[in-house]
């Protein structure tokens, strides 16, 4: 199991808002594939998959405000 977390952002930016998911639970993903688009007051960016596998659980939803280091999703590796 691999957790997808919100990475460190620009200096002074501690949180981001979930814009939308590029994939759905149960979808097969490749390492580096964009999973979710996030937005701050300064930028919009995608969070990539840290591993190949299956997205088994999205823990945040569109419109949620997420802090740096918070878990966004869980991926079952090796599918």
XYZ file of N, CA and C in Angstrom:
237
model
N 0.847 -1.174 0.000
C 0.000 0.000 0.000
C 0.894 1.239 0.000
N 0.563 2.189 -0.817
C 1.322 3.443 -0.902
C 0.358 4.599 -0.674
N 0.739 5.508 0.203
C -0.081 6.692 0.459
C 0.366 7.841 -0.436
N -0.606 8.565 -0.948
C -0.343 9.765 -1.743
C -0.561 10.944 -0.805
N 0.468 11.771 -0.619
C 0.353 12.906 0.298
C 0.537 14.223 -0.448
N -0.019 15.281 0.134
C 0.190 16.611 -0.438
C 1.637 17.003 -0.168
N 2.422 17.249 -1.226
C 3.844 17.559 -1.046
C 4.069 18.968 -0.503
N 5.314 19.227 -0.123
C 5.709 20.578 0.279
C 5.406 21.538 -0.858
N 4.921 22.706 -0.511
C 4.566 23.708 -1.507
C 5.524 24.885 -1.402
N 5.208 25.963 -2.057
C 6.050 27.161 -2.005
C 6.152 27.668 -0.567
N 7.207 28.393 -0.291
C 7.419 28.940 1.044
C 6.209 29.753 1.482
N 5.727 29.473 2.681
C 4.589 30.202 3.229
C 3.235 29.650 2.816
N 3.226 28.621 1.950
C 1.965 28.004 1.528
C 1.844 26.663 2.248
N 0.819 26.542 3.093
C 0.679 25.358 3.933
C -0.491 24.465 3.563
N -1.329 24.916 2.614
C -2.503 24.133 2.268
C -2.911 24.397 0.827
N -3.740 23.498 0.303
C -4.252 23.626 -1.064
C -5.670 23.070 -1.096
N -6.417 23.483 -2.108
C -7.795 23.025 -2.279
C -7.848 22.008 -3.416
N -8.600 20.924 -3.197
C -8.784 19.909 -4.234
C -9.670 20.494 -5.329
N -9.132 20.582 -6.557
C -9.921 21.074 -7.696
C -10.748 19.940 -8.284
N -10.055 18.876 -8.718
C -10.760 17.697 -9.227
C -9.807 16.520 -9.347
N -10.376 15.322 -9.352
C -9.618 14.092 -9.553
C -9.575 13.775 -11.040
N -8.402 13.366 -11.521
C -8.250 12.938 -12.911
C -8.730 11.494 -13.095
N -8.767 10.740 -12.006
C -9.135 9.323 -12.057
C -10.157 9.033 -10.966
N -10.679 7.805 -10.959
C -11.658 7.385 -9.960
C -11.123 6.188 -9.189
N -11.721 5.925 -8.028
C -11.344 4.744 -7.262
C -11.526 3.509 -8.129
N -10.563 2.594 -8.054
C -10.600 1.378 -8.852
C -9.817 1.473 -10.147
N -9.426 2.685 -10.537
C -8.658 2.868 -11.773
C -7.211 2.423 -11.584
N -6.646 1.830 -12.637
C -5.228 1.472 -12.663
C -4.439 2.739 -12.984
N -3.355 2.974 -12.242
C -2.534 4.165 -12.463
C -1.082 3.764 -12.701
N -0.379 4.620 -13.416
C 1.048 4.443 -13.659
C 1.819 5.380 -12.739
N 3.036 5.008 -12.400
C 3.884 5.899 -11.612
C 4.068 7.201 -12.379
N 3.871 8.322 -11.705
C 4.036 9.630 -12.320
C 2.776 10.179 -12.972
N 1.741 9.349 -13.090
C 0.477 9.789 -13.695
C -0.209 10.805 -12.783
N -0.760 11.869 -13.372
C -1.481 12.864 -12.580
C -2.726 12.240 -11.963
N -2.876 12.432 -10.644
C -4.025 11.886 -9.929
C -5.071 12.946 -9.625
N -4.604 14.075 -9.102
C -5.536 15.087 -8.618
C -4.964 16.480 -8.868
N -5.835 17.400 -9.263
C -5.426 18.796 -9.440
C -5.722 19.547 -8.152
N -4.734 20.308 -7.693
C -4.840 21.095 -6.467
C -4.632 22.567 -6.806
N -5.191 23.446 -5.992
C -5.040 24.883 -6.225
C -4.712 25.593 -4.916
N -3.811 26.575 -5.016
C -3.544 27.492 -3.908
C -3.884 28.883 -4.421
N -3.706 29.886 -3.575
C -3.963 31.250 -4.040
C -2.888 31.715 -5.024
N -1.790 30.935 -5.139
C -0.682 31.326 -6.012
C -0.514 30.448 -7.246
N -1.029 29.219 -7.223
C -0.771 28.295 -8.335
C -1.791 27.160 -8.380
N -1.848 26.522 -9.550
C -2.615 25.293 -9.747
C -1.603 24.229 -10.165
N -1.694 23.034 -9.586
C -0.722 21.986 -9.889
C -1.370 20.616 -9.733
N -0.726 19.611 -10.321
C -1.183 18.229 -10.213
C -0.293 17.455 -9.255
N -0.897 16.523 -8.524
C -0.146 15.612 -7.669
C -0.068 14.279 -8.413
N 1.157 13.801 -8.708
C 1.308 12.547 -9.451
C 1.269 11.318 -8.540
N 1.030 10.179 -9.154
C 1.059 8.915 -8.430
C 2.503 8.565 -8.077
N 2.762 8.186 -6.823
C 4.120 7.813 -6.432
C 4.499 6.392 -6.861
N 3.507 5.622 -7.351
C 3.773 4.235 -7.735
C 2.701 3.748 -8.700
N 3.013 2.657 -9.394
C 2.021 2.013 -10.256
C 1.142 1.116 -9.395
N -0.133 1.053 -9.742
C -1.050 0.208 -8.990
C -2.489 0.584 -9.262
N -3.335 0.402 -8.241
C -4.760 0.711 -8.346
C -5.124 1.706 -7.255
N -5.823 2.775 -7.632
C -6.314 3.734 -6.640
C -7.447 3.059 -5.880
N -7.201 2.726 -4.612
C -8.236 2.018 -3.862
C -9.081 2.939 -2.995
N -8.542 4.122 -2.665
C -9.330 5.028 -1.831
C -8.868 6.470 -2.005
N -9.814 7.338 -2.335
C -9.571 8.782 -2.353
C -10.080 9.317 -1.020
N -9.205 9.916 -0.243
C -9.559 10.357 1.109
C -10.019 11.804 1.165
N -9.830 12.544 0.084
C -10.279 13.939 0.023
C -11.148 14.104 -1.219
N -11.961 15.138 -1.209
C -12.928 15.339 -2.281
C -12.844 16.760 -2.817
N -13.428 16.975 -3.992
C -13.413 18.296 -4.612
C -13.906 19.345 -3.623
N -13.138 20.428 -3.514
C -13.485 21.514 -2.605
C -12.860 21.409 -1.227
N -12.317 20.234 -0.875
C -11.672 20.067 0.433
C -10.374 20.872 0.491
N -10.098 21.453 1.648
C -8.826 22.138 1.894
C -7.921 21.150 2.628
N -6.719 20.944 2.073
C -5.805 19.919 2.558
C -4.496 20.566 2.990
N -3.965 20.130 4.122
C -2.690 20.647 4.618
C -1.531 19.830 4.041
N -0.365 20.458 3.920
C 0.849 19.786 3.458
C 1.090 18.554 4.331
N 1.382 17.427 3.686
C 1.651 16.183 4.402
C 0.420 15.336 4.647
N -0.765 15.885 4.418
C -2.004 15.137 4.621
C -2.158 14.083 3.519
N -2.728 12.936 3.876
C -2.922 11.850 2.913
C -4.110 12.166 2.012
N -3.867 12.092 0.693
C -4.908 12.354 -0.300
C -5.594 11.071 -0.750
N -4.808 9.996 -0.873
C -5.344 8.745 -1.414
C -4.430 7.584 -1.044
N -4.943 6.368 -1.307
C -4.157 5.152 -1.098
C -4.146 4.346 -2.391
N -2.956 3.839 -2.715
C -2.768 3.047 -3.930
C -2.294 1.649 -3.538
N -2.967 0.636 -4.097
C -2.512 -0.743 -3.937
C -1.471 -0.978 -5.019
N -0.263 -1.283 -4.609
C 0.861 -1.406 -5.541
C 0.851 -2.757 -6.252
N 1.282 -2.727 -7.524
C 1.540 -3.953 -8.250
C 0.393 -4.521 -9.043
N -0.648 -3.778 -9.250
C -1.786 -4.292 -10.039
C -1.607 -3.941 -11.493
